[in-house]
């Protein structure tokens, strides 16, 4: 029989293990997809851990700690969320083994103090091992990005992150992402992932996807003009309509002539406004509100191309792309307020009408990746792969170092930390050795998801690493338990992603181990007040 304290910790660990097991089978290029139906009954088919966790409603407070660590990895690096979950889950699983071994149940009087003491030693061992892992990691760097403006080199570095989501299409997609990222990389080197936009259009196949320097909107133009070269763009955040008075006014019309004059005055005012915009040199008008019929008539009269964007975010991004200023009223724009673009045109992609704002030169502020696919679910998954690729590029702009993938880094860390554990005196060494063993979970997950015997793969990896081959990892393309050099195969992970993953997973596991009670604030029990009578508790004599 376990004590209450011990039970609470084991329940926490069990909840975290179950969550980690959910995403473990989705790890790597051969990972299985999950079909997730969220609270809005929207269907997701994906093996992306970040999406699975975002759409799941995790209730258990300890399991939420792992979810938070995974979200932090997503925000900091943009990739490697599954690594954090799997690693943290295995750390807790092995900690449970240690705690079960270390607790002396026979000494009933001392159970609480002994348990807490041993738990503290497990935590201390994990923290020491994590510190050691982060010291070893720089020595495992096998390569670094040389030129982030070379599309071919960048594409080869993005293969690994894209491959885990879209195995088989990684060559094509990595090239697209590389073209988009390199084209908008500023001289300062401060890369913003929000500057790579994705537009999904159903139809054709993945191979029909392309990159455009500029922006693409799934919209139709409002007026008759559908194409403009050397566009000068006026952007308005207000509706393209006449001025409306703030207070209501009453107009008394006595005869037909007054009625004609009244409507003519409104028309003349609209005519003058649109004419002033056209005379300022603008030939494209983008508005963030509704377009009045009369305003549309005059826009056609003065050959203005009219595009309506409902989203204020789209309007802001367009301003950034073309270098325009969004005006709050229908006033003629100055040259500084106008945006410039090589061409704006209405095109048909599949059976979808799109408006394209295109820059001929490759130094625009925003690039758009146009994704084609047979279903919405497939395109959503490709978009997630694109996001991972773009985030990997951002990480490379911060730190160009790369470590070998395919479980090579993990096995080398496991080998070196095990050796370190043997040099440590006291009970810490058991926790340090378990921390090293936890790294085996990554090549084990890759092997299991590829249908290969995991123990065979791990023993082969250890044998090769003992000979000093640090870059050898699991070969997922072989049908048997085979290993190969990851540097030669081009399977590389970012140094920053790996170090953050180890740090966050360890922190999450240690936090869960430090919890001995979960106290939830809930209404106290007892009888509920009668619902029928409103003043049931007031004295009748008052």
Short mmCIF file of C-alpha atoms in Angstrom, two decimals, residues 234 236 240 267-283 285 298-299 301-302 304 327 329-335 337-338:
data_model
loop_
_atom_site.label_atom_id
_atom_site.label_comp_id
_atom_site.label_asym_id
_atom_site.label_seq_id
_atom_site.Cartn_x
_atom_site.Cartn_y
_atom_site.Cartn_z
CA UNK A 234 -3.82 54.15 -52.12
CA UNK A 236 -7.90 53.29 -46.90
CA UNK A 240 -15.09 53.48 -49.89
CA UNK A 267 -23.07 62.42 -56.72
CA UNK A 268 -20.94 65.49 -57.44
CA UNK A 269 -19.27 65.21 -54.04
CA UNK A 270 -18.45 61.54 -54.65
CA UNK A 271 -17.22 62.36 -58.18
CA UNK A 272 -14.87 65.04 -56.83
CA UNK A 273 -13.46 62.70 -54.14
CA UNK A 274 -12.72 59.84 -56.55
CA UNK A 275 -11.38 62.25 -59.20
CA UNK A 276 -8.98 63.78 -56.63
CA UNK A 277 -7.68 60.29 -55.78
CA UNK A 278 -7.15 59.46 -59.48
CA UNK A 279 -5.43 62.83 -60.12
CA UNK A 280 -2.98 62.20 -57.25
CA UNK A 281 -1.47 59.44 -59.45
CA UNK A 282 -3.03 56.43 -57.69
CA UNK A 283 -4.33 53.68 -59.99
CA UNK A 285 -7.42 51.61 -54.33
CA UNK A 298 -16.86 56.60 -60.29
CA UNK A 299 -13.90 54.29 -59.67
CA UNK A 301 -15.13 55.95 -64.66
CA UNK A 302 -11.60 57.03 -63.62
CA UNK A 304 -9.20 52.80 -60.73
CA UNK A 327 -5.56 56.60 -44.54
CA UNK A 329 -10.62 59.16 -44.62
CA UNK A 330 -11.17 59.34 -48.37
CA UNK A 331 -8.61 62.06 -48.96
CA UNK A 332 -6.19 62.09 -51.94
CA UNK A 333 -2.91 60.39 -50.88
CA UNK A 334 0.43 62.19 -51.09
CA UNK A 335 3.38 60.53 -52.84
CA UNK A 337 1.47 57.83 -48.44
CA UNK A 338 1.10 55.88 -51.67
#
